[in-house]
Amino acid sequence: MRIDILTLFPNMFSGPFDESIIKRAIDRQLVSIVIHNLRDYTSDRHRIVDDSPYGGGPGMVLKPEPLFAAVEAIRGEAQIPVILLTPQGRLFDQRAAEELATYDQMILICGHYEGVDERVREHLVSDEISIGDYVLSGGELAAMVVVDAVVRQLPGALGSEASAGEDSHASGLLEYPQYTRPQVFRGWGVPEVLLSGNHAKIARWRREQSLLRTLRRRPDLLERINLTDKEKRFLEKEAAAGSR
Ligand code: ADE
């Protein structure tokens, strides 16, 4: 996979992309990430990327020319998804991460200031993504969040092939509680079942814990997933016990 990122602040990306899973995915050539400074795609002496809004008002708006020039230079004749990071976009979630992970290439545009010229939205961008209902100072942190969630989906990006599938949200449920050594810490033990060596029993306990945790913390998620009749009965019983 190749990801091109257009930004006014290329230095923001060093650090997050130089560590851990993203670094390993880059080293293993599962992904290449190219950061472009938007100013490199200006054609005036002052390398101007923004201007005041027509009609007046505060702040600055990103000009269309450098964005079109950058995207056209990167994609040539190819059809590549162009994604604008903006609080006005569709909400990013695990499903969206899985969808983006199927692309061979994508271009991410980090918006800034008061926004981007609307013609960019209408004629250049194919998708708009928000990482949550709050306003960041720019799309850079949002782009890093998207890249991280997408890259960890790529086969081989994680140490063990199974890990991505067991993340919270991968199944549509929150993840079950995890424990590691010591077996007793400050007097607090580990659930017996995890020490039993009985893998079927452990799998059943984990599934129940995922269901319970999701019921208690994010009941909205339960509406979107397919549960067995047995799981539905289990949750109904727990929900009834919880409301008593
Ligand atoms: N840019 C500013 N805020 C944002 C958000 N919540 N998501 C994506 N891009 C943004």
mmCIF file of C-alpha atoms and ligand atoms in Angstrom:
data_model
loop_
_atom_site.group_PDB
_atom_site.id
_atom_site.type_symbol
_atom_site.label_atom_id
_atom_site.label_comp_id
_atom_site.label_asym_id
_atom_site.label_seq_id
_atom_site.Cartn_x
_atom_site.Cartn_y
_atom_site.Cartn_z
ATOM 1 C CA MET A 1 0.000 0.000 0.000
ATOM 2 C CA ARG A 2 1.122 3.555 -0.648
ATOM 3 C CA ILE A 3 -0.181 6.539 1.290
ATOM 4 C CA ASP A 4 0.578 10.123 0.214
ATOM 5 C CA ILE A 5 -0.130 12.817 2.777
ATOM 6 C CA LEU A 6 -0.486 16.501 1.852
ATOM 7 C CA THR A 7 0.234 18.844 4.730
ATOM 8 C CA LEU A 8 1.534 22.276 5.672
ATOM 9 C CA PHE A 9 3.359 20.710 8.638
ATOM 10 C CA PRO A 10 5.421 17.752 7.390
ATOM 11 C CA ASN A 11 7.546 17.725 10.554
ATOM 12 C CA MET A 12 4.522 16.712 12.631
ATOM 13 C CA PHE A 13 4.731 13.235 11.112
ATOM 14 C CA SER A 14 8.220 12.400 12.289
ATOM 15 C CA GLY A 15 7.910 10.578 15.558
ATOM 16 C CA PRO A 16 4.587 8.763 15.197
ATOM 17 C CA PHE A 17 5.653 7.121 11.929
ATOM 18 C CA ASP A 18 9.165 6.322 13.166
ATOM 19 C CA GLU A 19 8.111 3.967 15.950
ATOM 20 C CA SER A 20 6.356 0.724 16.656
ATOM 21 C CA ILE A 21 3.905 -0.924 14.252
ATOM 22 C CA ILE A 22 3.952 1.734 11.539
ATOM 23 C CA LYS A 23 7.748 1.742 11.446
ATOM 24 C CA ARG A 24 7.812 -2.044 11.248
ATOM 25 C CA ALA A 25 5.242 -2.042 8.434
ATOM 26 C CA ILE A 26 7.363 0.491 6.534
ATOM 27 C CA ASP A 27 10.545 -1.534 7.155
ATOM 28 C CA ARG A 28 8.781 -4.674 5.912
ATOM 29 C CA GLN A 29 7.630 -2.743 2.823
ATOM 30 C CA LEU A 30 3.976 -3.400 3.566
ATOM 31 C CA VAL A 31 3.325 0.317 3.247
ATOM 32 C CA SER A 32 5.176 3.336 1.967
ATOM 33 C CA ILE A 33 4.172 6.696 3.341
ATOM 34 C CA VAL A 34 5.165 9.836 1.456
ATOM 35 C CA ILE A 35 4.731 13.197 3.155
ATOM 36 C CA HIS A 36 4.359 16.195 0.831
ATOM 37 C CA ASN A 37 4.753 19.806 1.868
ATOM 38 C CA LEU A 38 1.901 21.709 0.192
ATOM 39 C CA ARG A 39 4.154 24.713 -0.208
ATOM 40 C CA ASP A 40 6.247 22.712 -2.670
ATOM 41 C CA TYR A 41 3.243 22.773 -5.030
ATOM 42 C CA THR A 42 2.823 26.565 -5.113
ATOM 43 C CA SER A 43 4.045 28.525 -8.113
ATOM 44 C CA ASP A 44 4.405 32.011 -6.655
ATOM 45 C CA ARG A 45 7.502 33.543 -5.102
ATOM 46 C CA HIS A 46 6.007 33.656 -1.603
ATOM 47 C CA ARG A 47 4.750 30.060 -1.728
ATOM 48 C CA ILE A 48 1.280 31.128 -0.597
ATOM 49 C CA VAL A 49 -1.097 28.303 0.301
ATOM 50 C CA ASP A 50 -4.003 30.191 1.886
ATOM 51 C CA ASP A 51 -6.020 33.384 1.531
ATOM 52 C CA SER A 52 -8.872 35.238 3.225
ATOM 53 C CA PRO A 53 -12.425 34.024 2.556
ATOM 54 C CA TYR A 54 -14.578 35.653 -0.118
ATOM 55 C CA GLY A 55 -17.493 37.336 1.607
ATOM 56 C CA GLY A 56 -15.346 38.199 4.618
ATOM 57 C CA GLY A 57 -15.006 36.562 7.992
ATOM 58 C CA PRO A 58 -12.168 35.431 10.194
ATOM 59 C CA GLY A 59 -9.332 33.070 9.378
ATOM 60 C CA MET A 60 -7.783 31.801 6.206
ATOM 61 C CA VAL A 61 -8.904 29.296 3.596
ATOM 62 C CA LEU A 62 -6.617 26.822 1.814
ATOM 63 C CA LYS A 63 -6.317 27.801 -1.844
ATOM 64 C CA PRO A 64 -7.295 25.250 -4.487
ATOM 65 C CA GLU A 65 -4.251 25.525 -6.794
ATOM 66 C CA PRO A 66 -1.582 23.847 -4.622
ATOM 67 C CA LEU A 67 -3.977 21.041 -3.639
ATOM 68 C CA PHE A 68 -4.971 20.294 -7.243
ATOM 69 C CA ALA A 69 -1.331 20.530 -8.366
ATOM 70 C CA ALA A 70 -0.176 18.138 -5.645
ATOM 71 C CA VAL A 71 -2.897 15.537 -6.225
ATOM 72 C CA GLU A 72 -2.443 15.656 -10.002
ATOM 73 C CA ALA A 73 1.342 15.293 -9.677
ATOM 74 C CA ILE A 74 0.952 12.283 -7.402
ATOM 75 C CA ARG A 75 -1.737 10.375 -9.236
ATOM 76 C CA GLY A 76 -1.058 11.210 -12.872
ATOM 77 C CA GLU A 77 -3.733 9.401 -14.888
ATOM 78 C CA ALA A 78 -4.509 6.880 -12.142
ATOM 79 C CA GLN A 79 -7.787 6.868 -10.188
ATOM 80 C CA ILE A 80 -6.760 7.024 -6.541
ATOM 81 C CA PRO A 81 -9.030 7.808 -3.573
ATOM 82 C CA VAL A 82 -8.435 11.354 -2.303
ATOM 83 C CA ILE A 83 -9.518 11.741 1.294
ATOM 84 C CA LEU A 84 -9.928 15.059 3.087
ATOM 85 C CA LEU A 85 -9.580 14.988 6.876
ATOM 86 C CA THR A 86 -12.214 17.348 8.232
ATOM 87 C CA PRO A 87 -14.681 17.495 11.145
ATOM 88 C CA GLN A 88 -17.406 17.622 8.467
ATOM 89 C CA GLY A 89 -16.545 14.158 7.144
ATOM 90 C CA ARG A 90 -18.136 10.778 7.804
ATOM 91 C CA LEU A 91 -17.162 9.364 11.181
ATOM 92 C CA PHE A 92 -14.125 7.097 11.105
ATOM 93 C CA ASP A 93 -14.595 3.705 12.756
ATOM 94 C CA GLN A 94 -13.193 0.173 12.551
ATOM 95 C CA ARG A 95 -15.311 -0.616 9.470
ATOM 96 C CA ALA A 96 -13.919 2.439 7.700
ATOM 97 C CA ALA A 97 -10.370 1.391 8.674
ATOM 98 C CA GLU A 98 -10.988 -2.075 7.203
ATOM 99 C CA GLU A 99 -12.409 -0.534 4.031
ATOM 100 C CA LEU A 100 -9.405 1.778 3.547
ATOM 101 C CA ALA A 101 -7.039 -1.134 4.222
ATOM 102 C CA THR A 102 -8.257 -2.735 0.968
ATOM 103 C CA TYR A 103 -6.944 0.165 -1.140
ATOM 104 C CA ASP A 104 -3.568 -0.095 -2.923
ATOM 105 C CA GLN A 105 -3.036 3.636 -2.684
ATOM 106 C CA MET A 106 -4.688 6.700 -1.184
ATOM 107 C CA ILE A 107 -4.006 10.399 -0.831
ATOM 108 C CA LEU A 108 -4.810 12.107 2.477
ATOM 109 C CA ILE A 109 -5.291 15.871 2.585
ATOM 110 C CA CYS A 110 -4.828 17.569 5.950
ATOM 111 C CA GLY A 111 -7.106 20.596 6.101
ATOM 112 C CA HIS A 112 -6.105 23.640 8.098
ATOM 113 C CA TYR A 113 -7.182 27.090 9.193
ATOM 114 C CA GLU A 114 -10.843 27.879 8.619
ATOM 115 C CA GLY A 115 -11.177 25.261 5.928
ATOM 116 C CA VAL A 116 -10.459 24.516 2.311
ATOM 117 C CA ASP A 117 -11.857 26.098 -0.818
ATOM 118 C CA GLU A 118 -15.150 24.358 -1.567
ATOM 119 C CA ARG A 119 -14.021 23.504 -5.130
ATOM 120 C CA VAL A 120 -11.517 21.108 -3.609
ATOM 121 C CA ARG A 121 -14.392 19.258 -1.949
ATOM 122 C CA GLU A 122 -16.509 19.292 -5.086
ATOM 123 C CA HIS A 123 -13.960 18.422 -7.752
ATOM 124 C CA LEU A 124 -10.873 16.836 -6.179
ATOM 125 C CA VAL A 125 -11.840 14.900 -3.093
ATOM 126 C CA SER A 126 -13.586 11.513 -3.233
ATOM 127 C CA ASP A 127 -14.191 11.043 0.508
ATOM 128 C CA GLU A 128 -14.214 13.160 3.671
ATOM 129 C CA ILE A 129 -13.379 11.651 7.039
ATOM 130 C CA SER A 130 -13.726 12.946 10.599
ATOM 131 C CA ILE A 131 -12.127 11.110 13.518
ATOM 132 C CA GLY A 132 -14.661 12.423 16.020
ATOM 133 C CA ASP A 133 -17.059 15.197 16.906
ATOM 134 C CA TYR A 134 -14.476 17.689 18.095
ATOM 135 C CA VAL A 135 -12.325 20.213 16.269
ATOM 136 C CA LEU A 136 -8.582 19.700 15.970
ATOM 137 C CA SER A 137 -6.216 22.443 14.857
ATOM 138 C CA GLY A 138 -5.647 20.606 11.616
ATOM 139 C CA GLY A 139 -6.029 17.305 9.834
ATOM 140 C CA GLU A 140 -2.507 16.069 10.692
ATOM 141 C CA LEU A 141 -3.351 14.260 13.919
ATOM 142 C CA ALA A 142 -6.468 12.855 12.255
ATOM 143 C CA ALA A 143 -4.374 11.567 9.333
ATOM 144 C CA MET A 144 -2.020 9.847 11.787
ATOM 145 C CA VAL A 145 -4.966 8.183 13.510
ATOM 146 C CA VAL A 146 -6.319 6.962 10.169
ATOM 147 C CA VAL A 147 -2.912 5.692 9.013
ATOM 148 C CA ASP A 148 -2.338 3.816 12.273
ATOM 149 C CA ALA A 149 -5.748 2.127 12.228
ATOM 150 C CA VAL A 150 -5.362 1.197 8.548
ATOM 151 C CA VAL A 151 -1.752 -0.005 8.646
ATOM 152 C CA ARG A 152 -2.366 -2.378 11.570
ATOM 153 C CA GLN A 153 -4.943 -4.119 9.345
ATOM 154 C CA LEU A 154 -2.369 -4.973 6.668
ATOM 155 C CA PRO A 155 -1.411 -8.656 6.692
ATOM 156 C CA GLY A 156 1.954 -9.041 8.428
ATOM 157 C CA ALA A 157 1.869 -5.627 10.149
ATOM 158 C CA LEU A 158 1.346 -7.092 13.599
ATOM 159 C CA GLY A 159 3.548 -9.582 15.358
ATOM 160 C CA SER A 160 0.947 -12.313 15.265
ATOM 161 C CA GLU A 161 -1.557 -12.656 12.436
ATOM 162 C CA ALA A 162 -4.398 -13.122 14.904
ATOM 163 C CA SER A 163 -3.911 -9.920 16.855
ATOM 164 C CA ALA A 164 -5.750 -7.442 14.601
ATOM 165 C CA GLY A 165 -8.825 -9.648 14.569
ATOM 166 C CA GLU A 166 -8.885 -9.661 18.355
ATOM 167 C CA ASP A 167 -8.721 -5.892 18.808
ATOM 168 C CA SER A 168 -11.600 -4.145 20.477
ATOM 169 C CA HIS A 169 -14.156 -3.321 17.734
ATOM 170 C CA ALA A 170 -12.783 -5.879 15.235
ATOM 171 C CA SER A 171 -15.662 -8.220 16.100
ATOM 172 C CA GLY A 172 -17.975 -5.282 16.692
ATOM 173 C CA LEU A 173 -17.571 -5.869 20.455
ATOM 174 C CA LEU A 174 -15.180 -4.386 22.996
ATOM 175 C CA GLU A 175 -12.242 -6.560 23.958
ATOM 176 C CA TYR A 176 -12.319 -8.883 26.990
ATOM 177 C CA PRO A 177 -10.090 -8.185 30.060
ATOM 178 C CA GLN A 178 -6.459 -9.236 29.745
ATOM 179 C CA TYR A 179 -4.033 -10.263 32.491
ATOM 180 C CA THR A 180 -0.354 -11.119 32.615
ATOM 181 C CA ARG A 181 2.158 -12.070 35.326
ATOM 182 C CA PRO A 182 2.320 -11.772 38.317
ATOM 183 C CA GLN A 183 -0.558 -14.066 39.184
ATOM 184 C CA VAL A 184 -1.225 -12.051 42.343
ATOM 185 C CA PHE A 185 -0.459 -8.326 42.349
ATOM 186 C CA ARG A 186 -1.035 -6.343 45.566
ATOM 187 C CA GLY A 187 -3.452 -9.026 46.643
ATOM 188 C CA TRP A 188 -5.476 -8.899 43.406
ATOM 189 C CA GLY A 189 -5.636 -12.227 41.612
ATOM 190 C CA VAL A 190 -6.337 -13.338 38.061
ATOM 191 C CA PRO A 191 -9.667 -15.033 37.124
ATOM 192 C CA GLU A 192 -9.282 -18.774 37.773
ATOM 193 C CA VAL A 193 -10.567 -19.748 34.343
ATOM 194 C CA LEU A 194 -7.535 -18.127 32.663
ATOM 195 C CA LEU A 195 -5.218 -20.385 34.634
ATOM 196 C CA SER A 196 -7.231 -23.535 33.881
ATOM 197 C CA GLY A 197 -5.567 -24.395 30.569
ATOM 198 C CA ASN A 198 -9.054 -25.282 29.254
ATOM 199 C CA HIS A 199 -9.081 -23.399 25.935
ATOM 200 C CA ALA A 200 -12.763 -23.902 25.158
ATOM 201 C CA LYS A 201 -13.725 -22.602 28.584
ATOM 202 C CA ILE A 202 -11.359 -19.647 28.233
ATOM 203 C CA ALA A 203 -12.789 -18.773 24.814
ATOM 204 C CA ARG A 204 -16.328 -18.922 26.239
ATOM 205 C CA TRP A 205 -15.385 -16.712 29.225
ATOM 206 C CA ARG A 206 -13.723 -14.164 26.943
ATOM 207 C CA ARG A 207 -16.727 -13.985 24.647
ATOM 208 C CA GLU A 208 -19.025 -13.447 27.642
ATOM 209 C CA GLN A 209 -16.749 -10.757 29.034
ATOM 210 C CA SER A 210 -16.714 -9.001 25.644
ATOM 211 C CA LEU A 211 -20.493 -9.114 25.537
ATOM 212 C CA LEU A 212 -20.836 -7.846 29.111
ATOM 213 C CA ARG A 213 -18.317 -5.065 28.679
ATOM 214 C CA THR A 214 -20.040 -3.932 25.489
ATOM 215 C CA LEU A 215 -23.450 -4.077 27.164
ATOM 216 C CA ARG A 216 -22.246 -1.931 30.051
ATOM 217 C CA ARG A 217 -20.063 0.547 28.204
ATOM 218 C CA ARG A 218 -21.276 0.721 24.614
ATOM 219 C CA PRO A 219 -24.756 -0.824 24.296
ATOM 220 C CA ASP A 220 -25.161 1.056 20.992
ATOM 221 C CA LEU A 221 -22.626 -1.345 19.424
ATOM 222 C CA LEU A 222 -24.771 -4.400 20.188
ATOM 223 C CA GLU A 223 -27.449 -3.280 17.754
ATOM 224 C CA ARG A 224 -25.039 -3.570 14.840
ATOM 225 C CA ILE A 225 -23.760 -7.128 15.281
ATOM 226 C CA ASN A 226 -25.109 -10.606 14.772
ATOM 227 C CA LEU A 227 -25.459 -12.539 18.024
ATOM 228 C CA THR A 228 -26.484 -16.157 18.499
ATOM 229 C CA ASP A 229 -29.786 -16.808 20.288
ATOM 230 C CA LYS A 230 -27.805 -18.034 23.256
ATOM 231 C CA GLU A 231 -25.810 -14.809 23.395
ATOM 232 C CA LYS A 232 -28.979 -12.757 23.127
ATOM 233 C CA ARG A 233 -30.510 -14.633 26.067
ATOM 234 C CA PHE A 234 -27.319 -14.169 28.065
ATOM 235 C CA LEU A 235 -27.379 -10.416 27.473
ATOM 236 C CA GLU A 236 -31.095 -10.111 28.241
ATOM 237 C CA LYS A 237 -30.523 -11.866 31.552
ATOM 238 C CA GLU A 238 -27.557 -9.627 32.373
ATOM 239 C CA ALA A 239 -29.401 -6.468 31.328
ATOM 240 C CA ALA A 240 -32.358 -7.449 33.540
ATOM 241 C CA ALA A 241 -30.015 -8.214 36.470
ATOM 242 C CA GLY A 242 -28.260 -4.882 35.937
ATOM 243 C CA SER A 243 -31.487 -2.879 36.053
ATOM 244 C CA ARG A 244 -32.691 -4.467 39.289
HETATM 245 N N1 ADE B 1 -9.574 18.402 11.299
HETATM 246 C C1 ADE B 1 -9.959 19.136 12.354
HETATM 247 N N2 ADE B 1 -10.744 18.417 13.173
HETATM 248 C C2 ADE B 1 -10.849 17.174 12.628
HETATM 249 C C3 ADE B 1 -11.529 15.974 12.996
HETATM 250 N N3 ADE B 1 -12.276 15.903 14.102
HETATM 251 N N4 ADE B 1 -11.405 14.911 12.189
HETATM 252 C C4 ADE B 1 -10.692 14.989 11.064
HETATM 253 N N5 ADE B 1 -10.028 16.078 10.656
HETATM 254 C C5 ADE B 1 -10.098 17.162 11.428
#
